[in-house]
PDB file of C-alpha atoms in Angstrom:
ATOM      1  CA  MET X  76     102.457 121.817 104.662  1.00 58.00           C
ATOM      2  CA  ASN X  77     102.590 125.006 102.698  1.00 69.00           C
ATOM      3  CA  GLU X  78     101.001 124.777  99.231  1.00 71.00           C
ATOM      4  CA  ARG X  79     103.991 126.463  97.611  1.00 75.00           C
ATOM      5  CA  VAL X  80     106.386 123.920  99.136  1.00 77.00           C
ATOM      6  CA  GLN X  81     104.185 121.056  97.939  1.00 74.00           C
ATOM      7  CA  LYS X  82     104.110 122.421  94.407  1.00 76.00           C
ATOM      8  CA  ILE X  83     107.901 122.845  94.432  1.00 80.00           C
ATOM      9  CA  MET X  84     108.292 119.243  95.646  1.00 79.00           C
ATOM     10  CA  HIS X  85     106.171 117.942  92.748  1.00 76.00           C
ATOM     11  CA  PHE X  86     108.108 120.029  90.219  1.00 82.00           C
ATOM     12  CA  LEU X  87     111.450 118.855  91.617  1.00 81.00           C
ATOM     13  CA  ALA X  88     110.368 115.215  91.476  1.00 82.00           C
ATOM     14  CA  GLY X  89     109.253 115.623  87.853  1.00 82.00           C
ATOM     15  CA  ALA X  90     112.442 117.430  86.922  1.00 83.00           C
ATOM     16  CA  LEU X  91     114.514 114.746  88.650  1.00 82.00           C
ATOM     17  CA  VAL X  92     112.819 111.990  86.645  1.00 83.00           C
ATOM     18  CA  ILE X  93     113.207 113.895  83.367  1.00 83.00           C
ATOM     19  CA  LEU X  94     116.910 114.459  84.114  1.00 82.00           C
ATOM     20  CA  HIS X  95     117.233 110.738  84.758  1.00 79.00           C
ATOM     21  CA  ALA X  96     115.597 110.064  81.390  1.00 81.00           C
ATOM     22  CA  LEU X  97     118.084 112.414  79.713  1.00 81.00           C
ATOM     23  CA  ASP X  98     120.917 110.604  81.487  1.00 77.00           C
ATOM     24  CA  HIS X  99     119.625 107.346  79.987  1.00 72.00           C
ATOM     25  CA  TYR X 100     119.447 109.016  76.584  1.00 72.00           C
ATOM     26  CA  GLU X 101     123.098 110.072  76.746  1.00 68.00           C
ATOM     27  CA  SER X 102     124.267 106.631  77.827  1.00 67.00           C
ATOM     28  CA  GLY X 103     121.915 104.770  75.486  1.00 65.00           C
ATOM     29  CA  TYR X 104     120.699 102.596  78.342  1.00 64.00           C
ATOM     30  CA  GLY X 105     117.296 101.847  79.796  1.00 63.00           C
ATOM     31  CA  ALA X 106     113.741 102.945  79.302  1.00 75.00           C
ATOM     32  CA  ILE X 107     114.128 106.525  78.169  1.00 77.00           C
ATOM     33  CA  LEU X 108     110.515 106.990  77.134  1.00 80.00           C
ATOM     34  CA  PHE X 109     109.202 105.447  80.379  1.00 80.00           C
ATOM     35  CA  TYR X 110     111.031 107.917  82.611  1.00 80.00           C
ATOM     36  CA  PHE X 111     110.344 110.872  80.339  1.00 83.00           C
ATOM     37  CA  VAL X 112     106.592 110.187  80.349  1.00 83.00           C
ATOM     38  CA  LEU X 113     106.621 109.698  84.133  1.00 83.00           C
ATOM     39  CA  GLY X 114     108.408 113.021  84.548  1.00 84.00           C
ATOM     40  CA  LEU X 115     105.887 114.805  82.342  1.00 86.00           C
ATOM     41  CA  ILE X 116     103.023 113.246  84.316  1.00 84.00           C
ATOM     42  CA  MET X 117     104.576 114.471  87.566  1.00 82.00           C
ATOM     43  CA  LEU X 118     104.987 117.977  86.179  1.00 84.00           C
ATOM     44  CA  THR X 119     101.365 117.942  85.000  1.00 85.00           C
ATOM     45  CA  LEU X 120     100.202 116.811  88.427  1.00 81.00           C
ATOM     46  CA  ALA X 121     102.183 119.668  89.937  1.00 80.00           C
ATOM     47  CA  LEU X 122     100.242 122.099  87.788  1.00 83.00           C
ATOM     48  CA  PHE X 123      96.902 120.676  88.944  1.00 82.00           C
ATOM     49  CA  GLN X 124      97.949 120.022  92.535  1.00 77.00           C
ATOM     50  CA  ASP X 125      95.517 122.573  93.986  1.00 77.00           C
ATOM     51  CA  SER X 126      92.467 121.008  92.363  1.00 80.00           C
ATOM     52  CA  ILE X 127      93.624 117.504  93.332  1.00 76.00           C
ATOM     53  CA  GLU X 128      93.929 118.524  96.984  1.00 75.00           C
ATOM     54  CA  LYS X 129      90.497 120.131  96.930  1.00 76.00           C
ATOM     55  CA  ARG X 130      88.970 116.849  95.759  1.00 77.00           C
ATOM     56  CA  SER X 131      90.760 114.543  98.160  1.00 75.00           C
ATOM     57  CA  GLN X 132      93.582 114.968 100.657  1.00 74.00           C
ATOM     58  CA  LYS X 133      94.221 111.220 100.525  1.00 79.00           C
ATOM     59  CA  LEU X 134      94.706 111.298  96.757  1.00 81.00           C
ATOM     60  CA  ALA X 135      97.421 113.918  97.204  1.00 78.00           C
ATOM     61  CA  GLY X 136      99.141 111.589  99.674  1.00 81.00           C
ATOM     62  CA  VAL X 137      98.963 108.687  97.240  1.00 83.00           C
ATOM     63  CA  LEU X 138     100.593 110.877  94.582  1.00 83.00           C
ATOM     64  CA  TYR X 139     103.504 111.467  96.970  1.00 83.00           C
ATOM     65  CA  TRP X 140     103.800 107.690  97.391  1.00 88.00           C
ATOM     66  CA  ILE X 141     103.883 107.196  93.620  1.00 85.00           C
ATOM     67  CA  GLU X 142     106.612 109.818  93.294  1.00 85.00           C
ATOM     68  CA  GLY X 143     108.542 108.096  96.095  1.00 87.00           C
ATOM     69  CA  ILE X 144     108.306 104.744  94.292  1.00 87.00           C
ATOM     70  CA  VAL X 145     109.639 106.270  91.062  1.00 85.00           C
ATOM     71  CA  ILE X 146     112.524 107.871  92.985  1.00 85.00           C
ATOM     72  CA  PHE X 147     113.290 104.471  94.568  1.00 89.00           C
ATOM     73  CA  PHE X 148     113.459 102.936  91.062  1.00 84.00           C
ATOM     74  CA  ILE X 149     115.965 105.593  90.076  1.00 82.00           C
ATOM     75  CA  ALA X 150     117.997 104.933  93.249  1.00 85.00           C
ATOM     76  CA  PHE X 151     118.136 101.199  92.537  1.00 86.00           C
ATOM     77  CA  GLU X 152     119.251 101.846  88.960  1.00 81.00           C
ATOM     78  CA  LYS X 153     122.015 104.057  90.309  1.00 80.00           C
ATOM     79  CA  PHE X 154     123.022 101.270  92.738  1.00 83.00           C
ATOM     80  CA  GLU X 155     123.193  98.855  89.800  1.00 79.00           C
ATOM     81  CA  ALA X 156     125.462 101.313  87.990  1.00 74.00           C
ATOM     82  CA  PHE X 157     127.822 101.102  91.008  1.00 77.00           C
ATOM     83  CA  LYS X 158     127.338 104.693  92.054  1.00 77.00           C
ATOM     84  CA  ARG X 159     128.001 105.358  95.743  1.00 78.00           C
ATOM     85  CA  ILE X 160     126.642 108.614  97.122  1.00 84.00           C
ATOM     86  CA  ILE X 161     123.885 109.567  94.667  1.00 82.00           C
ATOM     87  CA  PRO X 162     121.690 106.496  95.307  1.00 85.00           C
ATOM     88  CA  VAL X 163     121.792 107.141  99.047  1.00 88.00           C
ATOM     89  CA  ILE X 164     120.569 110.689  98.449  1.00 85.00           C
ATOM     90  CA  TYR X 165     117.780 109.352  96.223  1.00 84.00           C
ATOM     91  CA  LEU X 166     116.804 106.877  98.947  1.00 89.00           C
ATOM     92  CA  PHE X 167     116.529 109.677 101.514  1.00 89.00           C
ATOM     93  CA  ILE X 168     114.414 111.710  99.102  1.00 86.00           C
ATOM     94  CA  GLY X 169     112.172 108.683  98.455  1.00 88.00           C
ATOM     95  CA  ILE X 170     111.743 108.084 102.190  1.00 91.00           C
ATOM     96  CA  PHE X 171     110.863 111.760 102.633  1.00 88.00           C
ATOM     97  CA  TYR X 172     108.188 111.443  99.944  1.00 85.00           C
ATOM     98  CA  PHE X 173     106.763 108.344 101.618  1.00 89.00           C
ATOM     99  CA  PHE X 174     106.537 110.082 104.998  1.00 89.00           C
ATOM    100  CA  THR X 175     104.968 113.135 103.384  1.00 85.00           C
ATOM    101  CA  GLY X 176     102.373 110.922 101.689  1.00 84.00           C
ATOM    102  CA  TYR X 177     101.678 109.138 104.962  1.00 87.00           C
ATOM    103  CA  PHE X 178     101.107 112.395 106.821  1.00 85.00           C
ATOM    104  CA  MET X 179      98.918 113.715 104.006  1.00 81.00           C
ATOM    105  CA  ILE X 180      96.728 110.612 104.189  1.00 83.00           C
ATOM    106  CA  THR X 181      96.448 110.470 107.981  1.00 85.00           C
ATOM    107  CA  LYS X 182      96.005 114.221 108.491  1.00 76.00           C
ATOM    108  CA  LYS X 183      92.574 115.193 109.741  1.00 64.00           C
ATOM    109  CA  VAL X 184      91.075 117.916 107.578  1.00 54.00           C
ATOM    110  CA  LYS X 185      88.568 120.208 109.205  1.00 53.00           C
ATOM    111  CA  VAL X 186      85.571 120.883 107.015  1.00 46.00           C
ATOM    112  CA  LYS X 187      84.062 124.343 107.336  1.00 48.00           C
ATOM    113  CA  LYS X 188      80.310 124.351 107.605  1.00 51.00           C
ATOM    114  CA  ARG X 189      78.455 126.788 105.427  1.00 50.00           C
ATOM    115  CA  ARG X 190      75.768 129.011 106.779  1.00 57.00           C
ATOM    116  CA  SER X 191      72.535 128.741 104.873  1.00 51.00           C
TER     117      SER X 191
END
């Protein structure tokens, strides 16, 4: 996958979680600080995504899984709030993140040999 698309995906996931935290702040419900910190962590990981991928392709895939889990938590909270369409969209986004993480982990990376 293109590096720019991956970085945009991480930023969107972080922004989505921060917006969810702000939604909790307005309604006075839930763990505002928990979601806000998670969103900031996701945005920070988006900034350092290039160096994370250089260290390990599998670690980048695991980060997609973590983002998918957080998005699933948001979807289930929306289901509990008796929303109809928005949780389904969140579920599709979470599934997309899980598949992306799976393909990142199982992808074979060719290592270039250096000439000495």
